């Protein structure tokens, strides 16, 4: 069974306000959706094949449904053996995401479809680009099969795909992308707690997102690096994790009520904790210190990087323009931007 209608769904990017890395080992994290969206359009075909086109990856692939399911199965076996990224080709991740949804619903697709992926979310920036792909593809396949959009199911399907890409992800990325808004997330027992707030304007209007570029290391590699550090030096990682957990819990009321000074203090201390586990490269550290010297704060938001770029830095200054001036003057090659935070999660777009 499948629909004959064109289907479009979209999901937003995400970022960690705080709690990345430590969330993998059970600490709470505070995340927000970001108003950059990935849109997936699925158009029924007259044959039974599935064609995937990604404008961003400049890639195009046509497969049979059996080939998609086989690829999914192989990826699961390879991942079970390695717990590593098993998506080496550009569209592997999309194929696996579609395969996960087909397997979950276990229904026959009587016709194939063309999928077009159009994303505004930068890849490898810590903004959850892969999660937006798996969430939107799982949702589009569900609707194509005549299922309703159940966020819990879509989130679980997307998490399976995320494991094939990131090794041992916490599930925070796909959860934020699915539910949107501002959420407190705990991995186990899985807790996705929407704060049910809009970040107050006094706070929201002074964020700047700085794109330091795509890290040399993948998210999976950064997570594995922290795991090794944790095995070698459990006291350091566990005590830092406890401090970060406390900071995350204190950040929640501070964000809700826009306590600017407390917010800045927590972000600054949280960034220091991330530095102490080696996920902030020297070049990003230099930018973060320069922003602090101006009276602002900044942090990596996501996996970070050991050397060179670390994806997006979340910067905050009570006068945002001060950060923007610094960037123009001292880092003219780096792109920076603002985007709404706490936007709606996964949704079907009505044409
Ligand atoms: C990646 O966006 C964030 C990490 O905490 C990994 C994870 O949560 O899966 C580094």
CSV table of C-alpha atoms and ligand atoms in Angstrom, one decimal:
chain,number,residue,atom,x,y,z
A,1,UNK,CA,0.0,0.0,0.0
A,2,UNK,CA,1.2,3.5,-0.8
A,3,UNK,CA,-0.1,6.9,-1.5
A,4,UNK,CA,-0.2,8.6,-4.9
A,5,UNK,CA,0.3,12.1,-3.5
A,6,UNK,CA,3.5,14.1,-3.3
A,7,UNK,CA,4.7,14.4,0.3
A,8,UNK,CA,6.9,17.1,1.8
A,9,UNK,CA,8.2,17.1,5.4
A,10,UNK,CA,10.7,19.2,7.1
A,11,UNK,CA,12.7,19.3,10.3
A,12,UNK,CA,14.9,21.9,12.0
A,13,UNK,CA,18.6,21.9,12.9
A,14,UNK,CA,19.6,21.6,16.6
A,15,UNK,CA,22.3,22.7,18.9
A,16,UNK,CA,23.4,21.9,22.4
A,17,UNK,CA,23.0,24.8,24.8
A,18,UNK,CA,25.0,22.6,27.1
A,19,UNK,CA,25.7,18.9,27.9
A,20,UNK,CA,27.2,17.5,24.7
A,21,UNK,CA,29.6,14.6,25.1
A,22,UNK,CA,28.7,14.0,28.8
A,23,UNK,CA,25.2,13.2,27.6
A,24,UNK,CA,26.6,10.0,26.0
A,25,UNK,CA,27.5,8.7,29.5
A,26,UNK,CA,24.2,9.6,31.2
A,27,UNK,CA,24.4,13.3,32.1
A,28,UNK,CA,21.5,15.6,31.2
A,29,UNK,CA,21.7,18.0,28.3
A,30,UNK,CA,19.8,21.1,27.3
A,31,UNK,CA,19.2,21.5,23.6
A,32,UNK,CA,17.3,23.7,21.3
A,33,UNK,CA,16.1,23.5,17.7
A,34,UNK,CA,17.5,26.0,15.3
A,35,UNK,CA,15.5,27.7,12.4
A,36,UNK,CA,17.4,26.1,9.5
A,37,UNK,CA,15.4,23.3,7.9
A,38,UNK,CA,15.9,20.2,5.9
A,39,UNK,CA,13.0,19.6,3.5
A,40,UNK,CA,12.4,16.2,2.0
A,41,UNK,CA,9.9,15.8,-0.9
A,42,UNK,CA,8.8,12.3,-1.9
A,43,UNK,CA,7.0,11.9,-5.3
A,44,UNK,CA,5.4,8.5,-6.2
A,45,UNK,CA,6.9,6.8,-9.3
A,46,UNK,CA,5.2,4.6,-11.9
A,47,UNK,CA,7.8,1.8,-11.3
A,48,UNK,CA,8.8,0.3,-8.0
A,49,UNK,CA,12.3,1.8,-7.7
A,50,UNK,CA,13.5,4.5,-5.3
A,51,UNK,CA,15.5,7.4,-6.5
A,52,UNK,CA,17.3,9.7,-4.0
A,53,UNK,CA,18.6,13.1,-5.0
A,54,UNK,CA,20.5,15.4,-2.7
A,55,UNK,CA,21.2,18.9,-4.0
A,56,UNK,CA,23.7,19.6,-1.2
A,57,UNK,CA,25.7,16.4,-1.7
A,58,UNK,CA,25.3,16.8,-5.4
A,59,UNK,CA,24.4,13.1,-5.5
A,60,UNK,CA,21.8,11.0,-7.2
A,61,UNK,CA,21.1,7.3,-6.8
A,62,UNK,CA,18.4,4.8,-8.0
A,63,UNK,CA,17.9,1.5,-6.2
A,64,UNK,CA,15.3,-1.2,-6.0
A,65,UNK,CA,13.5,-1.7,-2.7
A,66,UNK,CA,15.4,-5.0,-2.2
A,67,UNK,CA,18.7,-3.2,-2.6
A,68,UNK,CA,17.7,-0.6,0.0
A,69,UNK,CA,16.7,-3.3,2.5
A,70,UNK,CA,19.8,-5.3,1.8
A,71,UNK,CA,22.0,-2.2,2.4
A,72,UNK,CA,20.2,-1.5,5.7
A,73,UNK,CA,20.7,-5.1,6.8
A,74,UNK,CA,24.4,-5.1,5.9
A,75,UNK,CA,24.9,-1.8,7.7
A,76,UNK,CA,23.4,-3.2,10.8
A,77,UNK,CA,25.7,-6.2,10.7
A,78,UNK,CA,28.8,-4.1,10.1
A,79,UNK,CA,27.8,-1.6,12.8
A,80,UNK,CA,27.2,-4.5,15.3
A,81,UNK,CA,30.7,-5.7,14.6
A,82,UNK,CA,32.5,-2.3,14.6
A,83,UNK,CA,30.3,0.3,16.3
A,84,UNK,CA,31.8,2.7,13.7
A,85,UNK,CA,30.5,4.9,10.9
A,86,UNK,CA,29.3,2.5,8.2
A,87,UNK,CA,28.1,5.1,5.8
A,88,UNK,CA,31.1,5.7,3.5
A,89,UNK,CA,29.3,6.7,0.3
A,90,UNK,CA,27.5,10.1,0.2
A,91,UNK,CA,23.9,8.7,0.0
A,92,UNK,CA,24.5,5.6,2.2
A,93,UNK,CA,23.0,7.4,5.2
A,94,UNK,CA,19.8,8.3,3.3
A,95,UNK,CA,19.5,4.8,1.9
A,96,UNK,CA,19.8,3.3,5.4
A,97,UNK,CA,17.3,5.8,6.8
A,98,UNK,CA,14.7,4.8,4.2
A,99,UNK,CA,15.5,1.2,4.8
A,100,UNK,CA,15.0,1.5,8.5
A,101,UNK,CA,11.6,3.0,8.0
A,102,UNK,CA,10.6,0.3,5.4
A,103,UNK,CA,11.7,-2.4,7.8
A,104,UNK,CA,9.9,-0.9,10.8
A,105,UNK,CA,6.6,-0.6,9.0
A,106,UNK,CA,7.1,-3.9,7.2
A,107,UNK,CA,4.6,-3.0,4.5
A,108,UNK,CA,4.8,-3.6,0.8
A,109,UNK,CA,5.4,-0.5,-1.2
A,110,UNK,CA,3.3,-1.0,-4.3
A,111,UNK,CA,5.0,1.9,-6.1
A,112,UNK,CA,8.4,3.4,-5.7
A,113,UNK,CA,9.2,7.1,-5.2
A,114,UNK,CA,11.7,9.9,-5.9
A,115,UNK,CA,13.1,11.6,-2.9
A,116,UNK,CA,14.5,15.1,-3.1
A,117,UNK,CA,16.5,16.3,-0.1
A,118,UNK,CA,16.9,20.0,0.2
A,119,UNK,CA,18.7,21.1,3.3
A,120,UNK,CA,19.7,24.5,4.7
A,121,UNK,CA,21.6,22.7,7.5
A,122,UNK,CA,25.4,22.8,7.1
A,123,UNK,CA,27.0,19.4,7.2
A,124,UNK,CA,29.4,18.5,10.0
A,125,UNK,CA,28.8,21.7,11.9
A,126,UNK,CA,27.3,20.3,15.1
A,127,UNK,CA,23.8,21.3,13.9
A,128,UNK,CA,22.4,17.8,13.6
A,129,UNK,CA,22.4,17.7,9.8
A,130,UNK,CA,22.4,13.8,9.7
A,131,UNK,CA,19.5,13.7,12.2
A,132,UNK,CA,17.4,16.0,10.1
A,133,UNK,CA,18.0,13.6,7.2
A,134,UNK,CA,17.0,10.5,9.0
A,135,UNK,CA,14.0,12.1,10.8
A,136,UNK,CA,12.6,13.6,7.6
A,137,UNK,CA,13.1,10.5,5.5
A,138,UNK,CA,11.6,8.2,8.1
A,139,UNK,CA,8.6,10.6,8.3
A,140,UNK,CA,8.2,10.8,4.5
A,141,UNK,CA,8.2,7.0,4.2
A,142,UNK,CA,5.7,6.7,7.0
A,143,UNK,CA,3.3,9.1,5.3
A,144,UNK,CA,3.9,7.4,1.9
A,145,UNK,CA,2.8,4.2,3.6
A,146,UNK,CA,-0.4,5.8,4.9
A,147,UNK,CA,0.8,5.9,8.5
A,148,UNK,CA,0.3,8.9,10.7
A,149,UNK,CA,3.3,10.9,11.9
A,150,UNK,CA,4.0,9.5,15.4
A,151,UNK,CA,7.0,11.4,16.7
A,152,UNK,CA,8.0,8.7,19.1
A,153,UNK,CA,8.2,6.1,16.3
A,154,UNK,CA,9.9,8.4,13.8
A,155,UNK,CA,12.4,9.4,16.5
A,156,UNK,CA,13.2,5.7,17.2
A,157,UNK,CA,13.6,4.8,13.5
A,158,UNK,CA,15.9,7.8,13.0
A,159,UNK,CA,18.0,6.8,16.0
A,160,UNK,CA,18.7,3.4,14.3
A,161,UNK,CA,20.1,5.3,11.3
A,162,UNK,CA,22.1,7.7,13.6
A,163,UNK,CA,23.9,4.7,15.1
A,164,UNK,CA,25.2,3.7,11.7
A,165,UNK,CA,26.6,7.1,11.2
A,166,UNK,CA,27.9,8.1,14.6
A,167,UNK,CA,28.7,4.8,16.3
A,168,UNK,CA,27.4,5.4,19.8
A,169,UNK,CA,25.2,8.5,19.7
A,170,UNK,CA,23.1,9.6,22.6
A,171,UNK,CA,20.0,10.2,20.6
A,172,UNK,CA,19.8,13.8,21.7
A,173,UNK,CA,20.2,15.1,18.1
A,174,UNK,CA,17.4,13.1,16.5
A,175,UNK,CA,15.1,13.8,19.5
A,176,UNK,CA,15.6,17.6,19.3
A,177,UNK,CA,15.1,17.6,15.6
A,178,UNK,CA,11.9,15.5,15.9
A,179,UNK,CA,10.3,17.4,18.8
A,180,UNK,CA,11.7,20.9,18.3
A,181,UNK,CA,11.6,23.6,20.9
A,182,UNK,CA,13.9,23.6,23.9
A,183,UNK,CA,14.4,20.2,25.5
A,184,UNK,CA,16.1,18.6,28.5
A,185,UNK,CA,17.4,15.2,27.3
A,186,UNK,CA,18.7,12.2,29.2
A,187,UNK,CA,19.9,9.1,27.4
A,188,UNK,CA,18.9,6.4,30.0
A,189,UNK,CA,16.2,6.1,31.0
A,190,UNK,CA,15.3,8.0,27.8
A,191,UNK,CA,13.9,11.4,28.8
A,192,UNK,CA,12.8,14.0,26.3
A,193,UNK,CA,11.4,16.8,28.4
A,194,UNK,CA,10.1,19.8,26.5
A,195,UNK,CA,10.6,23.0,28.4
A,196,UNK,CA,7.6,24.4,26.7
A,197,UNK,CA,9.1,27.8,26.4
A,198,UNK,CA,10.2,30.3,23.9
A,199,UNK,CA,13.7,31.5,24.8
A,200,UNK,CA,12.9,35.1,26.0
A,201,UNK,CA,13.8,37.8,23.5
A,202,UNK,CA,16.2,39.5,25.9
A,203,UNK,CA,18.4,36.4,25.6
A,204,UNK,CA,17.4,35.1,22.2
A,205,UNK,CA,18.3,38.3,20.3
A,206,UNK,CA,22.0,38.3,21.3
A,207,UNK,CA,23.2,34.9,20.0
A,208,UNK,CA,25.6,34.7,17.1
A,209,UNK,CA,26.4,31.4,15.4
A,210,UNK,CA,29.9,31.3,14.1
A,211,UNK,CA,30.8,28.7,11.5
A,212,UNK,CA,34.5,27.7,12.1
A,213,UNK,CA,34.2,25.1,9.3
A,214,UNK,CA,33.8,21.3,9.1
A,215,UNK,CA,35.9,19.5,11.7
A,216,UNK,CA,38.7,17.2,10.6
A,217,UNK,CA,37.3,14.6,13.0
A,218,UNK,CA,33.8,13.0,12.7
A,219,UNK,CA,31.3,13.1,15.6
A,220,UNK,CA,31.9,9.4,16.0
A,221,UNK,CA,35.7,9.9,16.3
A,222,UNK,CA,35.3,12.7,18.8
A,223,UNK,CA,32.9,10.5,20.9
A,224,UNK,CA,35.4,7.6,20.7
A,225,UNK,CA,38.2,9.9,21.7
A,226,UNK,CA,36.3,11.0,24.9
A,227,UNK,CA,35.5,7.3,25.6
A,228,UNK,CA,39.3,6.5,25.5
A,229,UNK,CA,40.0,9.4,27.8
A,230,UNK,CA,37.3,8.2,30.2
A,231,UNK,CA,38.9,4.7,30.2
A,232,UNK,CA,42.3,6.2,30.9
A,233,UNK,CA,41.3,8.9,33.3
A,234,UNK,CA,37.8,8.1,34.7
A,235,UNK,CA,38.2,10.5,37.6
A,236,UNK,CA,38.7,13.5,35.3
A,237,UNK,CA,35.8,12.7,32.9
A,238,UNK,CA,33.4,11.6,35.6
A,239,UNK,CA,34.0,14.6,37.9
A,240,UNK,CA,33.8,17.0,35.0
A,241,UNK,CA,30.6,15.2,33.9
A,242,UNK,CA,29.0,15.8,37.4
A,243,UNK,CA,29.9,19.5,37.2
A,244,UNK,CA,28.5,19.8,33.7
A,245,UNK,CA,25.3,18.0,34.8
A,246,UNK,CA,24.9,20.6,37.6
A,247,UNK,CA,25.5,23.4,35.2
A,248,UNK,CA,22.8,22.0,32.8
A,249,UNK,CA,20.2,21.8,35.6
A,250,UNK,CA,21.0,25.3,36.8
A,251,UNK,CA,20.8,26.6,33.2
A,252,UNK,CA,17.2,25.6,32.8
A,253,UNK,CA,15.6,28.2,35.0
A,254,UNK,CA,18.2,30.7,33.9
A,255,UNK,CA,17.1,30.3,30.3
A,256,UNK,CA,13.4,30.3,31.2
A,257,UNK,CA,13.7,33.7,32.9
A,258,UNK,CA,16.5,35.2,30.8
A,259,UNK,CA,18.9,35.8,33.7
A,260,UNK,CA,21.7,37.1,31.5
A,261,UNK,CA,24.6,37.3,34.0
A,262,UNK,CA,23.9,33.7,35.2
A,263,UNK,CA,23.5,32.5,31.7
A,264,UNK,CA,26.9,33.8,30.7
A,265,UNK,CA,28.6,32.4,33.8
A,266,UNK,CA,27.2,28.9,33.1
A,267,UNK,CA,28.1,28.9,29.5
A,268,UNK,CA,31.6,30.0,30.3
A,269,UNK,CA,32.1,27.3,32.9
A,270,UNK,CA,30.5,24.7,30.6
A,271,UNK,CA,32.9,25.6,27.8
A,272,UNK,CA,35.9,25.2,30.2
A,273,UNK,CA,34.6,21.7,31.1
A,274,UNK,CA,34.5,20.9,27.4
A,275,UNK,CA,38.1,22.2,27.0
A,276,UNK,CA,39.2,19.9,29.8
A,277,UNK,CA,38.2,16.8,27.9
A,278,UNK,CA,40.1,17.9,24.7
A,279,UNK,CA,37.2,18.6,22.3
A,280,UNK,CA,38.0,22.3,21.7
A,281,UNK,CA,40.8,22.9,19.2
A,282,UNK,CA,43.3,25.7,19.6
A,283,UNK,CA,41.9,27.8,16.8
A,284,UNK,CA,38.4,27.7,18.2
A,285,UNK,CA,39.8,28.4,21.7
A,286,UNK,CA,41.4,31.5,20.4
A,287,UNK,CA,38.0,32.8,19.1
A,288,UNK,CA,36.2,31.9,22.3
A,289,UNK,CA,38.9,33.7,24.4
A,290,UNK,CA,38.6,36.8,22.2
A,291,UNK,CA,34.8,36.9,22.7
A,292,UNK,CA,35.3,36.5,26.4
A,293,UNK,CA,37.8,39.4,26.4
A,294,UNK,CA,35.0,41.5,24.9
A,295,UNK,CA,32.6,40.6,27.7
A,296,UNK,CA,30.8,37.9,25.9
A,297,UNK,CA,30.9,34.0,26.1
A,298,UNK,CA,31.1,31.3,23.5
A,299,UNK,CA,31.2,27.5,23.3
A,300,UNK,CA,31.4,24.7,20.9
A,301,UNK,CA,28.0,23.1,20.4
A,302,UNK,CA,28.2,19.5,19.4
A,303,UNK,CA,31.2,17.1,19.1
A,304,UNK,CA,33.8,19.9,18.6
A,305,UNK,CA,37.2,19.1,17.1
A,306,UNK,CA,40.7,18.3,18.3
A,307,UNK,CA,42.6,20.2,15.6
A,308,UNK,CA,41.3,23.0,13.3
A,309,UNK,CA,37.6,23.7,12.8
A,310,UNK,CA,35.0,22.7,15.4
A,311,UNK,CA,31.8,23.4,13.5
A,312,UNK,CA,29.4,26.0,14.9
A,313,UNK,CA,30.4,28.1,17.9
A,314,UNK,CA,27.5,29.4,20.0
A,315,UNK,CA,28.4,33.0,21.0
A,316,UNK,CA,26.5,35.3,23.2
A,317,UNK,CA,27.1,38.9,24.1
A,318,UNK,CA,24.7,41.4,25.8
A,319,UNK,CA,25.5,43.5,22.7
A,320,UNK,CA,25.6,41.1,19.9
A,321,UNK,CA,27.1,43.6,17.5
A,322,UNK,CA,30.4,43.4,19.5
A,323,UNK,CA,30.8,39.8,18.5
A,324,UNK,CA,29.9,40.6,14.9
A,325,UNK,CA,32.5,43.5,14.8
A,326,UNK,CA,35.1,41.2,16.2
A,327,UNK,CA,34.4,38.5,13.6
A,328,UNK,CA,34.5,41.0,10.7
A,329,UNK,CA,37.7,42.5,11.9
A,330,UNK,CA,39.7,39.5,13.1
A,331,UNK,CA,38.2,36.5,11.4
A,332,UNK,CA,36.9,37.9,8.0
A,333,UNK,CA,36.9,34.5,6.4
A,334,UNK,CA,34.5,32.9,8.9
A,335,UNK,CA,30.8,33.0,8.2
A,336,UNK,CA,28.6,34.0,11.1
A,337,UNK,CA,24.8,34.3,11.3
A,338,UNK,CA,21.8,34.5,13.5
A,339,UNK,CA,18.8,32.0,13.5
A,340,UNK,CA,15.7,31.6,15.5
A,341,UNK,CA,16.0,29.1,18.3
A,342,UNK,CA,13.3,26.8,19.7
A,343,UNK,CA,11.4,26.5,16.4
A,344,UNK,CA,8.9,23.8,15.6
A,345,UNK,CA,10.2,20.2,15.1
A,346,UNK,CA,9.3,17.7,12.5
A,347,UNK,CA,6.2,18.7,10.4
A,348,UNK,CA,4.4,17.9,7.2
A,349,UNK,CA,4.5,20.8,4.8
A,350,UNK,CA,1.3,21.4,3.0
A,351,UNK,CA,2.0,22.3,-0.6
B,1,LIG,C1,26.8,15.4,18.8
B,1,LIG,O1,25.9,16.4,18.2
B,1,LIG,C2,26.8,15.5,20.3
B,1,LIG,C3,27.6,14.5,21.1
B,1,LIG,O2,27.2,14.7,22.5
B,1,LIG,C4,27.3,13.1,20.7
B,1,LIG,C5,25.9,12.6,21.0
B,1,LIG,O3,25.2,13.2,21.8
B,1,LIG,O4,25.5,11.6,20.4
B,1,LIG,C6,29.0,14.8,21.0
